[in-house]
Amino acid sequence: MPDDHGHHLAAETLARRFEDVRARTLALIQPLSPEDCCVQSMPDASPAKWHLAHTTWFFETFVLERFEPGFRAYAPGWRVLFNSYYQTVGAQHARCERGLLTRPSLGEVIAYRRAIDERISTLLMRAAEPELLELIELGIEHEQQHQELIVTDIKHLLSRHPLAPAYDISSEPTRAEAPALRWLSFDGGLVDIGANAHGFSFDNERPRHRAYVAPFEIASRLTTNAEYAAFVDDGGYRDTRWWLAEGWDWIQREHIIQPLYWRGDRLDRREFTLRGEHAIDPSQPVSHLSYYEADAFARWSEARLPTEFEWEHAFACEEAAAIGAMQRIGACWQWTSSSYAPYPGFRPARGAVGEYNGKFMVNQYVLRGGSSATPPGHARLTYRNFFPTHARWQLSGVRLARDLSRA
Amino acid sequence: MPDDHGHHLAAETLARRFEDVRARTLALIQPLSPEDCCVQSMPDASPAKWHLAHTTWFFETFVLERFEPGFRAYAPGWRVLFNSYYQTVGAQHARCERGLLTRPSLGEVIAYRRAIDERISTLLMRAAEPELLELIELGIEHEQQHQELIVTDIKHLLSRHPLAPAYDISSEPTRAEAPALRWLSFDGGLVDIGANAHGFSFDNERPRHRAYVAPFEIASRLTTNAEYAAFVDDGGYRDTRWWLAEGWDWIQREHIIQPLYWRGDRLDRREFTLRGEHAIDPSQPVSHLSYYEADAFARWSEARLPTEFEWEHAFACEEAAAIGAMQRIGACWQWTSSSYAPYPGFRPARGAVGEYNGKFMVNQYVLRGGSSATPPGHARLTYRNFFPTHARWQLSGVRLARDLSRA
Amino acid sequence: MPDDHGHHLAAETLARRFEDVRARTLALIQPLSPEDCCVQSMPDASPAKWHLAHTTWFFETFVLERFEPGFRAYAPGWRVLFNSYYQTVGAQHARCERGLLTRPSLGEVIAYRRAIDERISTLLMRAAEPELLELIELGIEHEQQHQELIVTDIKHLLSRHPLAPAYDISSEPTRAEAPALRWLSFDGGLVDIGANAHGFSFDNERPRHRAYVAPFEIASRLTTNAEYAAFVDDGGYRDTRWWLAEGWDWIQREHIIQPLYWRGDRLDRREFTLRGEHAIDPSQPVSHLSYYEADAFARWSEARLPTEFEWEHAFACEEAAAIGAMQRIGACWQWTSSSYAPYPGFRPARGAVGEYNGKFMVNQYVLRGGSSATPPGHARLTYRNFFPTHARWQLSGVRLARDLSRA
Amino acid sequence: MPDDHGHHLAAETLARRFEDVRARTLALIQPLSPEDCCVQSMPDASPAKWHLAHTTWFFETFVLERFEPGFRAYAPGWRVLFNSYYQTVGAQHARCERGLLTRPSLGEVIAYRRAIDERISTLLMRAAEPELLELIELGIEHEQQHQELIVTDIKHLLSRHPLAPAYDISSEPTRAEAPALRWLSFDGGLVDIGANAHGFSFDNERPRHRAYVAPFEIASRLTTNAEYAAFVDDGGYRDTRWWLAEGWDWIQREHIIQPLYWRGDRLDRREFTLRGEHAIDPSQPVSHLSYYEADAFARWSEARLPTEFEWEHAFACEEAAAIGAMQRIGACWQWTSSSYAPYPGFRPARGAVGEYNGKFMVNQYVLRGGSSATPPGHARLTYRNFFPTHARWQLSGVRLARDLSRA
């Protein structure tokens, strides 16, 4: 256990990290107007302004309210507005009505952020209990998760506009050939899965535990737009053989014929991006797929999705040392065939933050890796992202796997 | 028929009226932020920014495009965004998705208004054909209709906010006792209904025609909050005897127990208003009623709603000279029992503006009078407002009527 | 007022009519199996077995319970099951769940009918108060209304079966050329509308009252399948100009491209009928139209629907003596442009039967005439049928009208 | 490989089993009327008549069509009506419209069964290829699955009737005290899961494979009504702490406050059963729970649901020899926390029967054991039943488990 001096060093480091992450959130909304930040384009997405306020509410509620001497709420009426889903903390404004909150204005929410930032910084200069530091670290990681959501939610909002406006026209798209796909083999066996006690991890990554994995192969890179287009052009969305029954019903009912942001057809295939609408880059990983589409594509490819244990084991192995080349992180989240479930021995945190993850462990599937919208340094080998099978507004793609017969 | 000089005088008068009305629209949004002006709180309501843009689009499309030499669209991509329902003009952005239009920003829409205003003014200095003047007059009246909608739509938006924010806290509510209700008798007979050729009227008010009206009585003023509260407190919303079957189903399904903006109960009855939430003023006319509620209240009162012919005849008669006292205009629109139908011999205008009224003449009921949100000078004796039976976000109230037996 | 002997003669006549009508209901279900009689094909339609039971419940509840000495309910538990919408009488089984009532069986319901028939007949031998006779007469007319519904509801059920089974293959379709359409002119003026005190009429046909009708013309016969097919083939369902806005939304949302029971297209146009699926007979009146379709067809035809006053006046006039030729009754109900509203001075009957008609007088439109499914002798000149604008499972067609300018 | 004689012996045995199982299906509908057998009470349930026909269609399509010389369809039009979900075989009548099939009648479907039975028997006397025998065996097991569905679907239908009619009043409920609950401990480790090559199993039970199981404890019997009632009475349905977020939303939205067929409250708790409505037997296993309810109850009990591997391992162990006492089979299916997924190396059967299981492996959870409605001899140790998390019309209950810390 570190001594007091150690704690204060840790507190200083954390304070700098806190400032950096908070500043990055504000930087994300620079290209946006107050209107862009206020509107909710679907129940699953939240307004950027709400993300700005909710992440601040998280620090105010879980850190200041508990540790700040003489705590007073910044604006008591906002407590309900910016509580996402913490039933233990009190009532919540309905998720699908977050877009109705024209008040407070964007300017008022930014002022709220500044005030709470200052109070957290002050607190960190004076106190350094482990639990305080842990909660601030949780708040920082939480804010990073919302940074990714700000990007994906804004992308969805702009995509619904008939004129396909751009979020950011400054960045240049990378153009590079995709390397050839190779199959990497793993023997499996009894493997260790999950986060250990060192460094930050979410409760859903713990405890580290054993699992048995049969021999398997996994693709050396993500599926590209060109490969997925071949599936589309082969009539993949019209052939029941490739689809889970529920996925087939879903594409019929929703009239789905290609990934979420694809436009046009094989003669003129375009994609809505944060830079507006552009011709599809065939070498880039395909993204914005639902689980159903990822699974159907895998079946058409005579392969399957990896389990989350296979995925984690593959990237933990020395064979996968050339990790950048394998796109562990940085392009799209990678659907696994593993339903989101507690690890054996899982214990949610005590108190309201115990609602962070555990209560969502049903009818969702795990995605691994990270995406171009994930803040640098946020994702880990053991990180578990999760979404329902029809969700496709996240940057979700495919890495194929297949059984390795021991013939 | 007036000579050229007369036309130019008329054009000058119209130009001044155009400027006044356009300026009044902007004045209405002064208390609002860009966020307030962008959000759509339900499919029936439109964002204030959309109203600002649509009324401008109306002048650009129906006036400038036809009469301005060398016309060029201000922003061709906006044509679809701000077309409400004119199929003849082209595609329309879906009504229920008007709230997704974070672009153009409020500032850009105000600039659009200024540019079109200037071009209309320039045009009016140079040209004065009767058809041009008529279309500008139609556009002005159209803009006034949207002024009322801006008020009712903003009221609805703010009412959905958990903190009940105010639109305008500067105005003082009037406090006055309601006069005693008297019954005014009319013999009826063959009466003339509808607008004649002098002065502006909408096509749905024409042609002037005959109708037979049986003897009837009509209330000298609107139903007050106190009178309606007595109905509520008598269990009116729990007693099937008062309700149309469809209305009963509606209040069950929607859990409706009082007028739209009433809060609390008989011990603490409040109302959401443009000035925030306040105790109900018992003397004011009850408003924000659906047709179903107006009709049920009338039945409970051993009376009925007037037909639109009775209403118009009553206010056209000399007996109703003290018209202010009778609240013909100025408090709430008054539900009539008349379904919205074409008058005998009705002809919609030629061209796209023919879609203005005629195609809505089904499953709606006529409201007469005007409301506190109606722009001064807009409503007429023959004016026909109309809404579906469940609509209650308009300022809609009740004036009772009953049969007069000739005993 | 008739003496006792007169009453008993009336009672005898009524008893015979009662028996005839009750027997005709049973005859209607002869071609049907217990399964056919039990299933509900949509919320608007009821199972034939339910109609058999409900009409019986009507006599039991409104006649026996009040007039039979020592009344005991046949099966107290059924009271809720077969109450349609009489709130005053007590709870009702939900309309959309009538198809769940597999018990009592068809046989048990027929036994229920026999038992109640016997008790009514016994009662009629002993008592003859005017109110009793009136209620039995109301029950008879009510049963006739349900006879028509049995036919239309069964037709709908069978139409939903992929194999298009026939209700009755014994009857031969009539094949005859349609006479040429002529326009009959009427001067209008102040006319008398509604039923007088002689003979049976429903409360919604009363009181007889005055209305003013402008000069008009009306078609000498109903619109035929051939005429309507010309509208379809002219792209009528794809051209917004002909449609009420609400109707246009409806055909888009429901993917409606032709009348309810039409199948195939112009190259092979067939119709589902009670005799199964057959080639369309071009000379027969078009039927199973919604109000929206009837109205759109009329606009495409440069005509309009008649008001119910025009319709009644035309058939009351001597000019329309050749009434059979004009198809007043016997083919399809004829949509009018009149919304279903109480006549001036309308009073619903006292007690629960007051719920018979009045509470439905909103958002429906009046149909006049009668159809091939209307029991012989049931419809009158003043008879008012009514349905919502989207309803098309009734035998509903069009008779055109137009303004007559007094040039 | 057995010789010809062996095949024919196997064919004879199978023929007898075929007859027995087919006869048992008919016996199940003895208490039912044609109406009972025709109606569909919700989209998830099918009419009993449809089950009778579909299981017959299965033999006709997958056995006769392939193996019978000179095969002719019994009624070609029925092919679409009774195909459940085999896309490879052709079109299917929509699942939610099975209740519209009043034709063919119950009598005609029984005749269809007899005709196909005879043809299958004749075929079995003449041919004995392994693949034929396998498909008939699959058809028999398939029919047994539908036997269970007939019971649960009829129970649901009758439960929706306001008078709570009984399916069968002849059987006497068993009344016995529940034994005390004990916790049985297992060390876990690498265990073998799934069916081996001997005897029949569905494809979803194969291949037999290894899994790692951590030490755990499992309850010696199912949760009883009394135990579950304690959860209800403790406010379990009003306390968010026990619920998955999705489950909490579900009970709010659907107004769920107790198991599907429970009625009344703690003062008068009754249950709808196949014998009608009765007082709850506190000693019987609680049934008709959704996954959400089973999971919430487990959390309230400071326990959890077992994984399907834990469940199978526990019952495979010698410690669990007293298997009857442990209620492996015979009361209710037992929810596990395992999402329904393919076993490593899973291969669906070739051809249309490959659609039997694999395409449903998403968003469902595995139930193990068997129920009082499962045909005798049908369920196995390795048998995997599966339903979505909100399903509760099956006989689904809870067996608790918990982690075993190796302290």
PDB file of N, CA, C and O in Angstrom, chain A residues 319-346:
ATOM      1  N   GLU A 319       2.073 -14.976 -30.637  1.00  0.00           N
ATOM      2  CA  GLU A 319       1.913 -15.017 -32.094  1.00  0.00           C
ATOM      3  C   GLU A 319       1.332 -13.719 -32.639  1.00  0.00           C
ATOM      4  O   GLU A 319       1.531 -13.355 -33.775  1.00  0.00           O
ATOM      5  N   ALA A 320       0.563 -13.058 -31.784  1.00  0.00           N
ATOM      6  CA  ALA A 320      -0.120 -11.839 -32.257  1.00  0.00           C
ATOM      7  C   ALA A 320       0.664 -10.586 -31.892  1.00  0.00           C
ATOM      8  O   ALA A 320       0.108  -9.529 -31.668  1.00  0.00           O
ATOM      9  N   ALA A 321       1.993 -10.735 -31.838  1.00  0.00           N
ATOM     10  CA  ALA A 321       2.814  -9.613 -31.392  1.00  0.00           C
ATOM     11  C   ALA A 321       2.627  -8.403 -32.304  1.00  0.00           C
ATOM     12  O   ALA A 321       2.550  -7.260 -31.848  1.00  0.00           O
ATOM     13  N   ALA A 322       2.555  -8.646 -33.574  1.00  0.00           N
ATOM     14  CA  ALA A 322       2.406  -7.546 -34.544  1.00  0.00           C
ATOM     15  C   ALA A 322       0.991  -7.008 -34.452  1.00  0.00           C
ATOM     16  O   ALA A 322       0.191  -7.104 -35.382  1.00  0.00           O
ATOM     17  N   ILE A 323       0.719  -6.427 -33.310  1.00  0.00           N
ATOM     18  CA  ILE A 323      -0.666  -6.180 -32.942  1.00  0.00           C
ATOM     19  C   ILE A 323      -1.277  -5.058 -33.763  1.00  0.00           C
ATOM     20  O   ILE A 323      -2.468  -5.074 -34.084  1.00  0.00           O
ATOM     21  N   GLY A 324      -0.506  -4.094 -34.119  1.00  0.00           N
ATOM     22  CA  GLY A 324      -1.032  -2.999 -34.939  1.00  0.00           C
ATOM     23  C   GLY A 324      -1.536  -3.532 -36.263  1.00  0.00           C
ATOM     24  O   GLY A 324      -2.657  -3.257 -36.677  1.00  0.00           O
ATOM     25  N   ALA A 325      -0.731  -4.355 -36.867  1.00  0.00           N
ATOM     26  CA  ALA A 325      -1.117  -4.917 -38.164  1.00  0.00           C
ATOM     27  C   ALA A 325      -2.419  -5.684 -38.052  1.00  0.00           C
ATOM     28  O   ALA A 325      -3.209  -5.746 -38.991  1.00  0.00           O
ATOM     29  N   MET A 326      -2.666  -6.271 -36.889  1.00  0.00           N
ATOM     30  CA  MET A 326      -3.876  -7.072 -36.738  1.00  0.00           C
ATOM     31  C   MET A 326      -5.101  -6.235 -36.372  1.00  0.00           C
ATOM     32  O   MET A 326      -6.180  -6.789 -36.173  1.00  0.00           O
ATOM     33  N   GLN A 327      -4.908  -4.941 -36.286  1.00  0.00           N
ATOM     34  CA  GLN A 327      -6.053  -4.072 -35.989  1.00  0.00           C
ATOM     35  C   GLN A 327      -6.791  -4.464 -34.721  1.00  0.00           C
ATOM     36  O   GLN A 327      -8.008  -4.582 -34.722  1.00  0.00           O
ATOM     37  N   ARG A 328      -6.018  -4.678 -33.656  1.00  0.00           N
ATOM     38  CA  ARG A 328      -6.730  -4.980 -32.418  1.00  0.00           C
ATOM     39  C   ARG A 328      -7.614  -3.788 -32.053  1.00  0.00           C
ATOM     40  O   ARG A 328      -8.751  -3.920 -31.642  1.00  0.00           O
ATOM     41  N   ILE A 329      -7.014  -2.638 -32.200  1.00  0.00           N
ATOM     42  CA  ILE A 329      -7.717  -1.411 -31.854  1.00  0.00           C
ATOM     43  C   ILE A 329      -7.593  -0.454 -33.021  1.00  0.00           C
ATOM     44  O   ILE A 329      -6.674  -0.547 -33.811  1.00  0.00           O
ATOM     45  N   GLY A 330      -8.526   0.452 -33.153  1.00  0.00           N
ATOM     46  CA  GLY A 330      -8.264   1.578 -34.036  1.00  0.00           C
ATOM     47  C   GLY A 330      -9.133   1.671 -35.253  1.00  0.00           C
ATOM     48  O   GLY A 330      -9.167   2.705 -35.905  1.00  0.00           O
ATOM     49  N   ALA A 331      -9.836   0.641 -35.597  1.00  0.00           N
ATOM     50  CA  ALA A 331     -10.715   0.760 -36.762  1.00  0.00           C
ATOM     51  C   ALA A 331     -12.168   0.649 -36.302  1.00  0.00           C
ATOM     52  O   ALA A 331     -12.875   1.656 -36.216  1.00  0.00           O
ATOM     53  N   CYS A 332     -12.582  -0.563 -36.005  1.00  0.00           N
ATOM     54  CA  CYS A 332     -13.969  -0.795 -35.574  1.00  0.00           C
ATOM     55  C   CYS A 332     -13.970  -1.761 -34.404  1.00  0.00           C
ATOM     56  O   CYS A 332     -13.113  -2.631 -34.301  1.00  0.00           O
ATOM     57  N   TRP A 333     -14.982  -1.643 -33.601  1.00  0.00           N
ATOM     58  CA  TRP A 333     -15.289  -2.682 -32.646  1.00  0.00           C
ATOM     59  C   TRP A 333     -15.625  -3.955 -33.408  1.00  0.00           C
ATOM     60  O   TRP A 333     -16.162  -3.900 -34.506  1.00  0.00           O
ATOM     61  N   GLN A 334     -15.328  -5.093 -32.784  1.00  0.00           N
ATOM     62  CA  GLN A 334     -15.446  -6.377 -33.476  1.00  0.00           C
ATOM     63  C   GLN A 334     -16.474  -7.243 -32.768  1.00  0.00           C
ATOM     64  O   GLN A 334     -16.300  -7.619 -31.616  1.00  0.00           O
ATOM     65  N   TRP A 335     -17.565  -7.534 -33.460  1.00  0.00           N
ATOM     66  CA  TRP A 335     -18.609  -8.370 -32.861  1.00  0.00           C
ATOM     67  C   TRP A 335     -18.045  -9.738 -32.507  1.00  0.00           C
ATOM     68  O   TRP A 335     -17.370 -10.361 -33.319  1.00  0.00           O
ATOM     69  N   THR A 336     -18.359 -10.221 -31.304  1.00  0.00           N
ATOM     70  CA  THR A 336     -18.067 -11.620 -30.981  1.00  0.00           C
ATOM     71  C   THR A 336     -19.390 -12.363 -30.843  1.00  0.00           C
ATOM     72  O   THR A 336     -20.452 -11.735 -30.717  1.00  0.00           O
ATOM     73  N   SER A 337     -19.311 -13.673 -30.864  1.00  0.00           N
ATOM     74  CA  SER A 337     -20.527 -14.487 -30.728  1.00  0.00           C
ATOM     75  C   SER A 337     -20.898 -14.682 -29.262  1.00  0.00           C
ATOM     76  O   SER A 337     -21.810 -15.445 -28.965  1.00  0.00           O
ATOM     77  N   SER A 338     -20.192 -13.999 -28.359  1.00  0.00           N
ATOM     78  CA  SER A 338     -20.445 -14.206 -26.924  1.00  0.00           C
ATOM     79  C   SER A 338     -21.522 -13.254 -26.431  1.00  0.00           C
ATOM     80  O   SER A 338     -21.395 -12.035 -26.576  1.00  0.00           O
ATOM     81  N   SER A 339     -22.527 -13.835 -25.828  1.00  0.00           N
ATOM     82  CA  SER A 339     -23.536 -12.983 -25.211  1.00  0.00           C
ATOM     83  C   SER A 339     -22.914 -12.348 -23.973  1.00  0.00           C
ATOM     84  O   SER A 339     -22.034 -12.923 -23.324  1.00  0.00           O
ATOM     85  N   TYR A 340     -23.329 -11.137 -23.680  1.00  0.00           N
ATOM     86  CA  TYR A 340     -22.753 -10.361 -22.573  1.00  0.00           C
ATOM     87  C   TYR A 340     -23.246 -10.938 -21.255  1.00  0.00           C
ATOM     88  O   TYR A 340     -24.435 -10.835 -20.936  1.00  0.00           O
ATOM     89  N   ALA A 341     -22.361 -11.570 -20.526  1.00  0.00           N
ATOM     90  CA  ALA A 341     -22.734 -12.261 -19.279  1.00  0.00           C
ATOM     91  C   ALA A 341     -21.684 -11.972 -18.220  1.00  0.00           C
ATOM     92  O   ALA A 341     -20.542 -11.622 -18.547  1.00  0.00           O
ATOM     93  N   PRO A 342     -22.060 -12.107 -16.959  1.00  0.00           N
ATOM     94  CA  PRO A 342     -21.065 -11.914 -15.905  1.00  0.00           C
ATOM     95  C   PRO A 342     -20.016 -13.014 -15.947  1.00  0.00           C
ATOM     96  O   PRO A 342     -20.338 -14.169 -16.219  1.00  0.00           O
ATOM     97  N   TYR A 343     -18.780 -12.646 -15.667  1.00  0.00           N
ATOM     98  CA  TYR A 343     -17.752 -13.666 -15.513  1.00  0.00           C
ATOM     99  C   TYR A 343     -18.025 -14.434 -14.216  1.00  0.00           C
ATOM    100  O   TYR A 343     -18.619 -13.880 -13.279  1.00  0.00           O
ATOM    101  N   PRO A 344     -17.572 -15.690 -14.155  1.00  0.00           N
ATOM    102  CA  PRO A 344     -17.781 -16.455 -12.916  1.00  0.00           C
ATOM    103  C   PRO A 344     -17.193 -15.712 -11.727  1.00  0.00           C
ATOM    104  O   PRO A 344     -16.037 -15.312 -11.768  1.00  0.00           O
ATOM    105  N   GLY A 345     -17.992 -15.503 -10.716  1.00  0.00           N
ATOM    106  CA  GLY A 345     -17.529 -14.784  -9.539  1.00  0.00           C
ATOM    107  C   GLY A 345     -17.686 -13.279  -9.618  1.00  0.00           C
ATOM    108  O   GLY A 345     -17.236 -12.551  -8.734  1.00  0.00           O
ATOM    109  N   PHE A 346     -18.336 -12.806 -10.670  1.00  0.00           N
ATOM    110  CA  PHE A 346     -18.556 -11.362 -10.846  1.00  0.00           C
ATOM    111  C   PHE A 346     -19.258 -10.750  -9.638  1.00  0.00           C
ATOM    112  O   PHE A 346     -20.227 -11.291  -9.131  1.00  0.00           O
TER     113      PHE A 346
END
